[in-house]
PDB file of N, CA and C in Angstrom:
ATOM      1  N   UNK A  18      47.671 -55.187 -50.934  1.00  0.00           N
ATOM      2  CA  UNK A  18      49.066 -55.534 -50.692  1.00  0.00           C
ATOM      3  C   UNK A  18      49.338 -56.971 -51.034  1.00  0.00           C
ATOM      4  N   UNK A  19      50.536 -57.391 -50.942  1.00  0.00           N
ATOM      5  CA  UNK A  19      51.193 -58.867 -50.913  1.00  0.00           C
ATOM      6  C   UNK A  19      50.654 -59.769 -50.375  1.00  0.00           C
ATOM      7  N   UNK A  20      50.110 -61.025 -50.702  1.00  0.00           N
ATOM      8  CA  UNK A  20      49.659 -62.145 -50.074  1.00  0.00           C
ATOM      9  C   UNK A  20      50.026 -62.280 -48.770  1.00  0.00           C
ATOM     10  N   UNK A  21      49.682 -62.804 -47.619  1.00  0.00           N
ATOM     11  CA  UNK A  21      50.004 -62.981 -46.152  1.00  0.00           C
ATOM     12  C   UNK A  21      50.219 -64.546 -46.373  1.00  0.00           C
ATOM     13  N   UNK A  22      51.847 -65.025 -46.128  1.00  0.00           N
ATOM     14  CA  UNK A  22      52.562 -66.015 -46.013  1.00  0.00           C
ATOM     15  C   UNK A  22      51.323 -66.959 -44.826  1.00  0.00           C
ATOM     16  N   UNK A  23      51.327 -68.481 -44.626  1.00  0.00           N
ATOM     17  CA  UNK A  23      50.879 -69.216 -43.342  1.00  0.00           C
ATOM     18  C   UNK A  23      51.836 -68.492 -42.528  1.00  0.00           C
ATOM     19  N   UNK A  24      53.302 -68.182 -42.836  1.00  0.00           N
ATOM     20  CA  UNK A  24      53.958 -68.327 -41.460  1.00  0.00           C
ATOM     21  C   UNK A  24      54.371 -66.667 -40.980  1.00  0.00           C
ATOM     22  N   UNK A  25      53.097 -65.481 -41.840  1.00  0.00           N
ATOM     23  CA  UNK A  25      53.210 -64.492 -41.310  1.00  0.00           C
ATOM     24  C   UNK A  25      52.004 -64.356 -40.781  1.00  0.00           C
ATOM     25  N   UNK A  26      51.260 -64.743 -41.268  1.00  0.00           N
ATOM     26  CA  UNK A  26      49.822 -65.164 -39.903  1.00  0.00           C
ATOM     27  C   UNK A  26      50.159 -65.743 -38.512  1.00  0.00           C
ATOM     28  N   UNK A  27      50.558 -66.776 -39.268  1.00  0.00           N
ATOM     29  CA  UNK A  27      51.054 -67.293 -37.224  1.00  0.00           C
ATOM     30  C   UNK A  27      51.968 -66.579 -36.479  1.00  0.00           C
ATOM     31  N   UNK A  28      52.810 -65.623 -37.135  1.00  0.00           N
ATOM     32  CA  UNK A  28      53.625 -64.570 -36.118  1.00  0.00           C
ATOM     33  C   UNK A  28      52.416 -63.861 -35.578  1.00  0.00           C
ATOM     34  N   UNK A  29      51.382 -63.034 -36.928  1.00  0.00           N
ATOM     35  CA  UNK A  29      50.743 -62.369 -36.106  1.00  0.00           C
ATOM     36  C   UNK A  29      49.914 -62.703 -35.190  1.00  0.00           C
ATOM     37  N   UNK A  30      49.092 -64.048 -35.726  1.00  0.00           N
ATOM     38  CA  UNK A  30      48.840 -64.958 -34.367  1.00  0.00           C
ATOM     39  C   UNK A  30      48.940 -64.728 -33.414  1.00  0.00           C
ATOM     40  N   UNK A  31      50.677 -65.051 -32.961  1.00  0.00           N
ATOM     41  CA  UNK A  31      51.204 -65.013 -32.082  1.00  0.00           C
ATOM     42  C   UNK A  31      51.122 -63.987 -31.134  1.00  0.00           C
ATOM     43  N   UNK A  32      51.556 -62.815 -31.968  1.00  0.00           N
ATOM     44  CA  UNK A  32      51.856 -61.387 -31.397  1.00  0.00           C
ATOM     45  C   UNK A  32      50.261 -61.474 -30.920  1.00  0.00           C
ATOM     46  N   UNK A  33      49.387 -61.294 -31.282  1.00  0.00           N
ATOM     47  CA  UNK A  33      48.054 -61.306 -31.431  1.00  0.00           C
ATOM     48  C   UNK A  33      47.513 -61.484 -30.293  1.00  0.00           C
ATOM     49  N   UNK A  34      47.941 -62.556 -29.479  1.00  0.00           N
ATOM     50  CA  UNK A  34      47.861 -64.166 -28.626  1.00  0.00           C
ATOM     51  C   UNK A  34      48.214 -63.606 -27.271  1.00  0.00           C
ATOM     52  N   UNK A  35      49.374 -62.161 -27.282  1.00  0.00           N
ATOM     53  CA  UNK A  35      49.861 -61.770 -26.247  1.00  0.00           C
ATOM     54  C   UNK A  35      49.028 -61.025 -25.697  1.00  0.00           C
ATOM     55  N   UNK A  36      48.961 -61.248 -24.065  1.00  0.00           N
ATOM     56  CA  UNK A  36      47.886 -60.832 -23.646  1.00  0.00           C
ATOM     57  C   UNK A  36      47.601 -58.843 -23.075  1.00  0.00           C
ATOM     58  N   UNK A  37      48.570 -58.831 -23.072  1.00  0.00           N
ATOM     59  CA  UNK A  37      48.843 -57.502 -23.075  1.00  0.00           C
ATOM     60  C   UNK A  37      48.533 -56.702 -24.443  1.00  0.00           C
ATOM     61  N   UNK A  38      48.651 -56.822 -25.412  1.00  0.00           N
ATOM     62  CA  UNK A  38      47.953 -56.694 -27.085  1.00  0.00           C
ATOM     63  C   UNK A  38      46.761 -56.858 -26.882  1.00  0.00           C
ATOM     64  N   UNK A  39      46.041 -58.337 -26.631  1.00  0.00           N
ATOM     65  CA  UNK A  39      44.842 -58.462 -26.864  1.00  0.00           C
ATOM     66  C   UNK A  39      43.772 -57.214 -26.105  1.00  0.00           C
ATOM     67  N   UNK A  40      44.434 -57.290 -24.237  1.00  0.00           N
ATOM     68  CA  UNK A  40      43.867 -56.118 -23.461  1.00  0.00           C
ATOM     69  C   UNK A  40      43.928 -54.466 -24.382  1.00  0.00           C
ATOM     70  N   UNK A  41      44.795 -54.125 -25.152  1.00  0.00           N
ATOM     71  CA  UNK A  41      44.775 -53.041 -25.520  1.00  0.00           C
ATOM     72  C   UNK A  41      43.959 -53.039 -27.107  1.00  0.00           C
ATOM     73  N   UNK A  42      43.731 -53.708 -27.203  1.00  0.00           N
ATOM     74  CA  UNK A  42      42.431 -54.559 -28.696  1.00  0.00           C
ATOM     75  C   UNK A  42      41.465 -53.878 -28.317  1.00  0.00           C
ATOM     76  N   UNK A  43      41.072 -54.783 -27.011  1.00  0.00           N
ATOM     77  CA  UNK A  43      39.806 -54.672 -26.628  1.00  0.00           C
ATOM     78  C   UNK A  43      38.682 -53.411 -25.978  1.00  0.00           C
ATOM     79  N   UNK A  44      39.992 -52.851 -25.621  1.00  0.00           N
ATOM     80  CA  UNK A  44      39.525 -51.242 -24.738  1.00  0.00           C
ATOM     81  C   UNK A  44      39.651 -50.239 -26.080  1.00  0.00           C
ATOM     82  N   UNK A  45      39.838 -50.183 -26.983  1.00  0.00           N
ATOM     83  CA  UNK A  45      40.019 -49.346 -28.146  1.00  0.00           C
ATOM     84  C   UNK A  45      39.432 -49.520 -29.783  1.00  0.00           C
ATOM     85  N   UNK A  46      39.167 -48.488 -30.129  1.00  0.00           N
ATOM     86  CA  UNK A  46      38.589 -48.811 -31.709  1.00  0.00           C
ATOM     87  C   UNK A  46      40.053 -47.798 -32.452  1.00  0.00           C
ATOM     88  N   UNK A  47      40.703 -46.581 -32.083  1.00  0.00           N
ATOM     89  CA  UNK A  47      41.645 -46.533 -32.422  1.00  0.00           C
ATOM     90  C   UNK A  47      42.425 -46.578 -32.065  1.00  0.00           C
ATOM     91  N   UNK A  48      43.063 -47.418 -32.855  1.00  0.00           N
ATOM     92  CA  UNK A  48      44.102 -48.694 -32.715  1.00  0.00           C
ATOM     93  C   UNK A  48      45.575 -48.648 -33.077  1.00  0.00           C
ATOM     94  N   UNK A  49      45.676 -48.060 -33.948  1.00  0.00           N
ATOM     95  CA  UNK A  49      46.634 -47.437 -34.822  1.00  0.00           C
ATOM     96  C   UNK A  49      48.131 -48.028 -34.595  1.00  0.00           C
ATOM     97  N   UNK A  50      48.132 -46.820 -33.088  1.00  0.00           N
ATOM     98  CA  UNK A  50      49.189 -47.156 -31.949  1.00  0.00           C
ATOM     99  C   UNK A  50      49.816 -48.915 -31.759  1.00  0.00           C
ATOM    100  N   UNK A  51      48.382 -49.229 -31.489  1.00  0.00           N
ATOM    101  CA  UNK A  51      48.608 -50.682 -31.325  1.00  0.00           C
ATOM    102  C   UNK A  51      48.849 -51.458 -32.253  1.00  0.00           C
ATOM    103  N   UNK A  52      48.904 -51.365 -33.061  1.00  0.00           N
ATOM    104  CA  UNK A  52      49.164 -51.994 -34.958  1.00  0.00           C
ATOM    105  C   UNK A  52      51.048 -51.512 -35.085  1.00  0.00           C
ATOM    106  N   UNK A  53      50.986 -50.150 -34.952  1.00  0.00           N
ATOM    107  CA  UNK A  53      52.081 -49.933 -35.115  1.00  0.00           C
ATOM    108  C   UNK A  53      53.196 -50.587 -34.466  1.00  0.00           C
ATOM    109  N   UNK A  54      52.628 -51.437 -33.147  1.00  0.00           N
ATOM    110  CA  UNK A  54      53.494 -52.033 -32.106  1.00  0.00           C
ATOM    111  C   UNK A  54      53.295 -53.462 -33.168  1.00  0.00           C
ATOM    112  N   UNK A  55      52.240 -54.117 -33.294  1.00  0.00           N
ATOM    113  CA  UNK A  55      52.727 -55.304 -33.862  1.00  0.00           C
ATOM    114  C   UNK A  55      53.295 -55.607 -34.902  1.00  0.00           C
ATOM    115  N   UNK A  56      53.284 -53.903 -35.801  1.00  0.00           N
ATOM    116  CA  UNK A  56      54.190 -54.012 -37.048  1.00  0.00           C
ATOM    117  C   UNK A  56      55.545 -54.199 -36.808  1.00  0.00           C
ATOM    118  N   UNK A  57      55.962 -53.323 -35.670  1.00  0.00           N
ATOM    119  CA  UNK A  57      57.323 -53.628 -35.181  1.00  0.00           C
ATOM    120  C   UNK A  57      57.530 -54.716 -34.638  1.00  0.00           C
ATOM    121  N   UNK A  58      57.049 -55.971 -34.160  1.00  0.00           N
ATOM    122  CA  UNK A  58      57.561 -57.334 -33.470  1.00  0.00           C
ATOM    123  C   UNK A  58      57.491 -57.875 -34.469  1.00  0.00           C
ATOM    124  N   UNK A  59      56.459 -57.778 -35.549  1.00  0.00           N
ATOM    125  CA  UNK A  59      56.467 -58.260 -37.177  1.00  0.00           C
ATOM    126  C   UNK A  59      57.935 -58.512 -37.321  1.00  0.00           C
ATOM    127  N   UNK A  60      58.541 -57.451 -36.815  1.00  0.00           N
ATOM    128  CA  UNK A  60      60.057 -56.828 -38.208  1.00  0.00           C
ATOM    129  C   UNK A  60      60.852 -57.734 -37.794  1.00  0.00           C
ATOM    130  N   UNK A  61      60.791 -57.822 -36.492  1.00  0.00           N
ATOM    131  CA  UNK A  61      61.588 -58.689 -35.504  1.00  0.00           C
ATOM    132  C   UNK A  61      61.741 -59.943 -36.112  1.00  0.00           C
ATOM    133  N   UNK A  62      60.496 -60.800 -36.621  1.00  0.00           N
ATOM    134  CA  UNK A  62      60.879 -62.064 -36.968  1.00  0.00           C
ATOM    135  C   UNK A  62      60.954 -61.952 -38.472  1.00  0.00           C
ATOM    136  N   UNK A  63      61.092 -60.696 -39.144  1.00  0.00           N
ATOM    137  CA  UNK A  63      61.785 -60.224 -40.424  1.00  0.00           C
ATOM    138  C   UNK A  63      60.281 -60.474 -41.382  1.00  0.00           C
ATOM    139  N   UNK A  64      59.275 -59.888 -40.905  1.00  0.00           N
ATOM    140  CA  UNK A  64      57.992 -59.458 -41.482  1.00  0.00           C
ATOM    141  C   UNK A  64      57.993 -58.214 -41.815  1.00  0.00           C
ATOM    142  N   UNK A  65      58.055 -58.325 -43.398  1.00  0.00           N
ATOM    143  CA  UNK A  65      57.692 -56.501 -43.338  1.00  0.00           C
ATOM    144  C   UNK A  65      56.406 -56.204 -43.987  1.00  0.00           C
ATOM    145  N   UNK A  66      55.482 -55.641 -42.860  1.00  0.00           N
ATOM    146  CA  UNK A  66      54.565 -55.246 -43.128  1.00  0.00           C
ATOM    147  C   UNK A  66      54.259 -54.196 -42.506  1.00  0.00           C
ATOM    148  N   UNK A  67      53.011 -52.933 -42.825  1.00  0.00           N
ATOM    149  CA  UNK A  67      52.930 -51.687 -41.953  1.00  0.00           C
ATOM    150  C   UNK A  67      51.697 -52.062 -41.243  1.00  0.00           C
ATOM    151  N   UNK A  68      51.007 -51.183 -40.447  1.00  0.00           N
ATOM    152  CA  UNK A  68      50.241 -51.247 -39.501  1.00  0.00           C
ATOM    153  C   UNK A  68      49.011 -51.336 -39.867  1.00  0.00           C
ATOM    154  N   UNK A  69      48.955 -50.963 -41.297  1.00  0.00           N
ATOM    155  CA  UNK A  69      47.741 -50.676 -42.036  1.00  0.00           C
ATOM    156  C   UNK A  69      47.551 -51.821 -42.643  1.00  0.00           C
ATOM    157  N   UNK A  70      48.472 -52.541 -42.989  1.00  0.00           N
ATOM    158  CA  UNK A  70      48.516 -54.460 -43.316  1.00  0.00           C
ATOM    159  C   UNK A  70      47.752 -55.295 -42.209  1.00  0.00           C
ATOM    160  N   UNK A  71      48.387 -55.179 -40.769  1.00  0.00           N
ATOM    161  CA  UNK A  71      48.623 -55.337 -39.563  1.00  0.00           C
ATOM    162  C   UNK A  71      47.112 -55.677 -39.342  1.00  0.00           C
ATOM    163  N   UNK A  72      46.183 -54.723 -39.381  1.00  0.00           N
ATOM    164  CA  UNK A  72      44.868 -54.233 -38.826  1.00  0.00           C
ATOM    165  C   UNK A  72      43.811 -55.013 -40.024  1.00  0.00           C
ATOM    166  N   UNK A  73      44.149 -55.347 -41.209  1.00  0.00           N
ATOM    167  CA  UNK A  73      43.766 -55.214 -42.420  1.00  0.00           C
ATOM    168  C   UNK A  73      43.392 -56.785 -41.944  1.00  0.00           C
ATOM    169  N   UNK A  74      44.763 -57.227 -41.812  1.00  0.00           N
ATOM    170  CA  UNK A  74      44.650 -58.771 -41.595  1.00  0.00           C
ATOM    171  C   UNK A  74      43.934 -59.198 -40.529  1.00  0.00           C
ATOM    172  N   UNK A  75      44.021 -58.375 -39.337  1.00  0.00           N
ATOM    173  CA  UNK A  75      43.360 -58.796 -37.941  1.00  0.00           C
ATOM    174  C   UNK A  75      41.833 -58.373 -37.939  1.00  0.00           C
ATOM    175  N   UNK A  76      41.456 -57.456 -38.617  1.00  0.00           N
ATOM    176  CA  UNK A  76      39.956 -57.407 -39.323  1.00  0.00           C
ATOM    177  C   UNK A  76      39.313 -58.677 -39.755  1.00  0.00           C
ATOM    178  N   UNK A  77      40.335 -59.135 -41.045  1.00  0.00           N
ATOM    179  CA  UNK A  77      39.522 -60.240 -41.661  1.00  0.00           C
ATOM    180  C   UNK A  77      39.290 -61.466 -40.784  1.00  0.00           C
ATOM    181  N   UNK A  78      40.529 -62.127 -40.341  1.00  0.00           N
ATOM    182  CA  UNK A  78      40.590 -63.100 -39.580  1.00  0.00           C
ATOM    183  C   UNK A  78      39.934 -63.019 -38.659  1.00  0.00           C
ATOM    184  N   UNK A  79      39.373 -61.919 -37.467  1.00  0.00           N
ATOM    185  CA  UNK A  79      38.430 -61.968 -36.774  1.00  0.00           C
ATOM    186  C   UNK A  79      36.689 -62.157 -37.042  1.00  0.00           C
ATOM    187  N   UNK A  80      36.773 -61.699 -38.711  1.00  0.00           N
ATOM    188  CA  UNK A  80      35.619 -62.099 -39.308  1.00  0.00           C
ATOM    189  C   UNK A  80      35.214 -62.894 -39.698  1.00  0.00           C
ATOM    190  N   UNK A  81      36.630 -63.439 -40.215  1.00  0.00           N
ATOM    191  CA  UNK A  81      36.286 -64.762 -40.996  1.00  0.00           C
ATOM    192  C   UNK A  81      35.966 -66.150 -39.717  1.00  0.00           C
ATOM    193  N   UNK A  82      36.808 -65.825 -38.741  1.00  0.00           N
ATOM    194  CA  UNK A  82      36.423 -66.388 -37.126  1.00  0.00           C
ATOM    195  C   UNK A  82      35.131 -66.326 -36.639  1.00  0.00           C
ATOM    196  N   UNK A  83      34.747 -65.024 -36.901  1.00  0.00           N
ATOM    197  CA  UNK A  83      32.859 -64.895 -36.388  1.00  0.00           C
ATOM    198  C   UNK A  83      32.139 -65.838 -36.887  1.00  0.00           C
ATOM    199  N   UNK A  84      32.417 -65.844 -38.496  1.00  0.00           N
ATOM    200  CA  UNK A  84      31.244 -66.363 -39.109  1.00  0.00           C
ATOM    201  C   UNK A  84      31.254 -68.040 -39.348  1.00  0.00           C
ATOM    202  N   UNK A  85      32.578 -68.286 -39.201  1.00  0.00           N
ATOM    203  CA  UNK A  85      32.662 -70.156 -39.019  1.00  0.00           C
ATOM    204  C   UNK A  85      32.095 -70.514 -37.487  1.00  0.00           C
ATOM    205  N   UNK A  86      32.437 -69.179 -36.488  1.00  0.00           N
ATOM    206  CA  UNK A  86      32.007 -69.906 -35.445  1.00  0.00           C
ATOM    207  C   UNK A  86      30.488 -69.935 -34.771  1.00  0.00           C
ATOM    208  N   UNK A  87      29.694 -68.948 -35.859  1.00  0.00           N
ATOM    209  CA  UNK A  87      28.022 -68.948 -35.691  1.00  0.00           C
ATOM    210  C   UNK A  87      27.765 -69.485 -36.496  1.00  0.00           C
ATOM    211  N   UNK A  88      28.093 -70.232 -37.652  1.00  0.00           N
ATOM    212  CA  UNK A  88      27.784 -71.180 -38.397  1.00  0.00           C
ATOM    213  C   UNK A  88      27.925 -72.786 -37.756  1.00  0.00           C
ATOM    214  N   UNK A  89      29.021 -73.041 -36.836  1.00  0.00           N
ATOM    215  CA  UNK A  89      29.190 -73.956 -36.280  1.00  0.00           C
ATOM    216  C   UNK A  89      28.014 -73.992 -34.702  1.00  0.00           C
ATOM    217  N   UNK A  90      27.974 -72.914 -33.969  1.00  0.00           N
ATOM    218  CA  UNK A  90      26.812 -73.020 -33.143  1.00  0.00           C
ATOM    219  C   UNK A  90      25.842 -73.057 -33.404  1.00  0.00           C
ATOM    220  N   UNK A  91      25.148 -72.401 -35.372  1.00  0.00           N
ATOM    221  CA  UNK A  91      23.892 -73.210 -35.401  1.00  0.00           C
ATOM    222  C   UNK A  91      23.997 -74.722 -35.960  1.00  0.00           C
ATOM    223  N   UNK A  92      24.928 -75.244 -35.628  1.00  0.00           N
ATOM    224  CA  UNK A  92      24.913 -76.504 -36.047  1.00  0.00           C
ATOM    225  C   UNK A  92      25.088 -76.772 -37.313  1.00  0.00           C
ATOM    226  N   UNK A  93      25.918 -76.048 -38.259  1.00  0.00           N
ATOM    227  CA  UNK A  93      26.300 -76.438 -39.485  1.00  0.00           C
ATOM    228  C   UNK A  93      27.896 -76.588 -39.195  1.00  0.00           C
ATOM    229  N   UNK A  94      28.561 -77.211 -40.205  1.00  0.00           N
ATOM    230  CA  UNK A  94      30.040 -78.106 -39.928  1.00  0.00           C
ATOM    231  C   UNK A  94      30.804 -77.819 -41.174  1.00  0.00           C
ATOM    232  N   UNK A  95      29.943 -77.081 -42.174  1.00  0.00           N
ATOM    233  CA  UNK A  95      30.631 -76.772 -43.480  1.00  0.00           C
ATOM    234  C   UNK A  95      31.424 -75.982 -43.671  1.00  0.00           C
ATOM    235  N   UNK A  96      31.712 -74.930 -42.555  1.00  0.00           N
ATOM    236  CA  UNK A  96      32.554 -74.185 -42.851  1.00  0.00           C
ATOM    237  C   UNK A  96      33.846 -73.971 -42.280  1.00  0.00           C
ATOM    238  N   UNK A  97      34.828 -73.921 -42.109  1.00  0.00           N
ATOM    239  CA  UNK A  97      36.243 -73.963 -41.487  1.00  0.00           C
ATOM    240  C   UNK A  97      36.903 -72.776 -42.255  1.00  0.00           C
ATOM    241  N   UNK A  98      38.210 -72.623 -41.498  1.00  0.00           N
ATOM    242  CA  UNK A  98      39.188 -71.829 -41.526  1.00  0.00           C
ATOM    243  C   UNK A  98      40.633 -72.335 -41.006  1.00  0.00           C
ATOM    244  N   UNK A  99      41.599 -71.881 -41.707  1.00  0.00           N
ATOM    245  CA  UNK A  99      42.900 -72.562 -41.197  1.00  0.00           C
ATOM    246  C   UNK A  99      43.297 -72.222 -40.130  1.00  0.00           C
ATOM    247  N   UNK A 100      43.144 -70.822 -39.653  1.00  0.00           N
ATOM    248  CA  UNK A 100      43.601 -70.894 -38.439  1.00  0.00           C
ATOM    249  C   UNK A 100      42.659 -70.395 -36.935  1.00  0.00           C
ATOM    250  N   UNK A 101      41.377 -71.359 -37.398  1.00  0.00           N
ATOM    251  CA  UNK A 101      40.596 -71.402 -36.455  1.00  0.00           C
ATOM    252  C   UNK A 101      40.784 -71.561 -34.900  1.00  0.00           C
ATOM    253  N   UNK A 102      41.681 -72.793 -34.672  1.00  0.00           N
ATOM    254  CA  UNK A 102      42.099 -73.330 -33.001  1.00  0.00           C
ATOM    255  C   UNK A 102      42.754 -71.885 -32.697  1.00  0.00           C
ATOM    256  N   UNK A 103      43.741 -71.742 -33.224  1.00  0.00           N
ATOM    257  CA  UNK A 103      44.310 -70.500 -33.189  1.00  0.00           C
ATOM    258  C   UNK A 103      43.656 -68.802 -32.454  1.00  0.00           C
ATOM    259  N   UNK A 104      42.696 -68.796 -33.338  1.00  0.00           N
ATOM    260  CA  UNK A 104      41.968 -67.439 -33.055  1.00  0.00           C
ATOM    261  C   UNK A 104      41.193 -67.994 -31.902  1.00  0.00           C
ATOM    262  N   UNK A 105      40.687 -69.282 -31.735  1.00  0.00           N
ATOM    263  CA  UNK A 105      39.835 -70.135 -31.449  1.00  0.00           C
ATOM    264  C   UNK A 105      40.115 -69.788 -29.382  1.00  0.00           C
ATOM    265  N   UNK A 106      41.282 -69.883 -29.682  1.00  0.00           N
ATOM    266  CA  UNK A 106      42.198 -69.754 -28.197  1.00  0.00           C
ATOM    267  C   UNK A 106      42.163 -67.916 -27.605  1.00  0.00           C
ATOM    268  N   UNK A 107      42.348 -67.559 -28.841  1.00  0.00           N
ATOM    269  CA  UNK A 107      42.372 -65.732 -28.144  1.00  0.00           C
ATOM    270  C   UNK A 107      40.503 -65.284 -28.473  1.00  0.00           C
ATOM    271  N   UNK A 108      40.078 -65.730 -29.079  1.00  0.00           N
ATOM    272  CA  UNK A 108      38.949 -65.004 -29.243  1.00  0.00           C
ATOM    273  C   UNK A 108      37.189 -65.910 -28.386  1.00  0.00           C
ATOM    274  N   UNK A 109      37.691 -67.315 -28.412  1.00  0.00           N
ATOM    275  CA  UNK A 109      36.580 -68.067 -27.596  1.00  0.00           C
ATOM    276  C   UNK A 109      36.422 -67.544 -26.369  1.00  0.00           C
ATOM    277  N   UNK A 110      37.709 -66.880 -25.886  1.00  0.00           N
ATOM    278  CA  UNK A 110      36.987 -66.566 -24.007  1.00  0.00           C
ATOM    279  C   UNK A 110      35.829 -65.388 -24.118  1.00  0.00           C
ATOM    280  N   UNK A 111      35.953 -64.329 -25.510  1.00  0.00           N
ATOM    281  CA  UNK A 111      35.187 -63.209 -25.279  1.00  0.00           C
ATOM    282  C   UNK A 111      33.328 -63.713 -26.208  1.00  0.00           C
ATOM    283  N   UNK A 112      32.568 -63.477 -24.991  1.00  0.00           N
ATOM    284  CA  UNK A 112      31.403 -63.990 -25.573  1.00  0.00           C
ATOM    285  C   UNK A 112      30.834 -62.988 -26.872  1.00  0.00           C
ATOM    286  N   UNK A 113      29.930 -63.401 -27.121  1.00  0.00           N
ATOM    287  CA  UNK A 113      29.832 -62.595 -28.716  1.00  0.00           C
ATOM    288  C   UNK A 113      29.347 -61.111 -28.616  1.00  0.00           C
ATOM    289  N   UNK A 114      28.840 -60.529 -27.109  1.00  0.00           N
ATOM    290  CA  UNK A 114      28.377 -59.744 -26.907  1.00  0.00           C
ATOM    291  C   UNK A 114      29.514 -58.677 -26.864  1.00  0.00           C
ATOM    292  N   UNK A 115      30.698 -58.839 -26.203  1.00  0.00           N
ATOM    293  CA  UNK A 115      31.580 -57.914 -25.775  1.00  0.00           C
ATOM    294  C   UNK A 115      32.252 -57.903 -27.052  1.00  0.00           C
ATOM    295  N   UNK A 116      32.184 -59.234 -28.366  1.00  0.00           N
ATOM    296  CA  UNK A 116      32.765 -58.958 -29.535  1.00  0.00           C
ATOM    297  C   UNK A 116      31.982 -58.049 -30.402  1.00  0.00           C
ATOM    298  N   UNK A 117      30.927 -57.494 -30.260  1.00  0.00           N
ATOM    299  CA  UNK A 117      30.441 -56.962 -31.308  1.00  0.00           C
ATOM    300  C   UNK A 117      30.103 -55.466 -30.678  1.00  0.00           C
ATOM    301  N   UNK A 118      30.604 -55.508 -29.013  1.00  0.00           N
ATOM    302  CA  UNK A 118      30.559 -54.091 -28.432  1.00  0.00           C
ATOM    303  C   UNK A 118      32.006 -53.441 -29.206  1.00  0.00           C
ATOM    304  N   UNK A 119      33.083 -54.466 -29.214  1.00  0.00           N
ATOM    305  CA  UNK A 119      34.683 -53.733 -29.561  1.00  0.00           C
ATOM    306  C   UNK A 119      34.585 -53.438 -31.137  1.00  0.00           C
ATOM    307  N   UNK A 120      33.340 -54.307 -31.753  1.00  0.00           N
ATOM    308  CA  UNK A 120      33.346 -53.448 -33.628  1.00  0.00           C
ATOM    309  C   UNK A 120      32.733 -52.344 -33.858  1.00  0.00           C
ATOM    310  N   UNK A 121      32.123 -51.702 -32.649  1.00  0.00           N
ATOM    311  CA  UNK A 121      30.983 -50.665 -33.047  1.00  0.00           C
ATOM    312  C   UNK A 121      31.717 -49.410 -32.573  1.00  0.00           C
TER     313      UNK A 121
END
C-alpha cells in the first residue's frame, strides 16, 4: 500500500497509546476486530486506511521497536527509530517475556 505519512503514524500512535486498545492487543492474536476499530478513529482524523494497513503497520513498528531496543540493552547505540519514545511509552512497561508470549 501507500507510504505511512509521520503524521499517520502518530495518530496511530496515538490510537495505539489508548489504554483500552492496548488491553485488547494484548489478550488476543486475532485481532481483526480490533484493527477494524482503529481503522475507524483513523477516519476520524481523515486517515484512510483499512485494518489490514492498520495491523501491517503495528506489526512492523513493534518490530522495528524490539530490535533497537535489544540492541540498545546489549549495549550498542547504533541503532534508532523515529518513533521510538513513542512506542517506548506503550511498549517499555511490558517486559520482553509477555512480548513474545502475545507474538506466538
Amino acid at each position: 500500500g501507500k507510504h505511512w505519512t509521520v503524521n499517520e503514524v502518530r495518530a496511530l500512535i496515538r490510537i495505539w497509546s489508548d489504554k483500552n486498545i492496548q488491553q485488547q492487543l494484548e489478550g488476543t492474536v486475532r485481532n481483526k476486530r480490533i484493527f477494524e476499530q482503529v481503522a475507524a478513529r483513523l477516519q476520524k482524523f481523515g486517515i484512510d486506511r483499512d485494518w489490514k494497513q492498520c495491523r501491517t503497520k503495528y506489526k512492523n513498528l513493534k518490530h522495528e521497536y524490539k530490535s533497537v531496543k535489544s540492541a540498545q540493552d546489549s549495549g550498542s547505540t547504533g541503532k534508532s527509530m523515529k518513533f521510538f519514545n513513542e512506542l517506548d511509552a506503550i511498549l517499555g512497561h511490558c517486559t520482553m517475556e509477555q512480548a513474545s508470549k502475545s507474538d506466538n
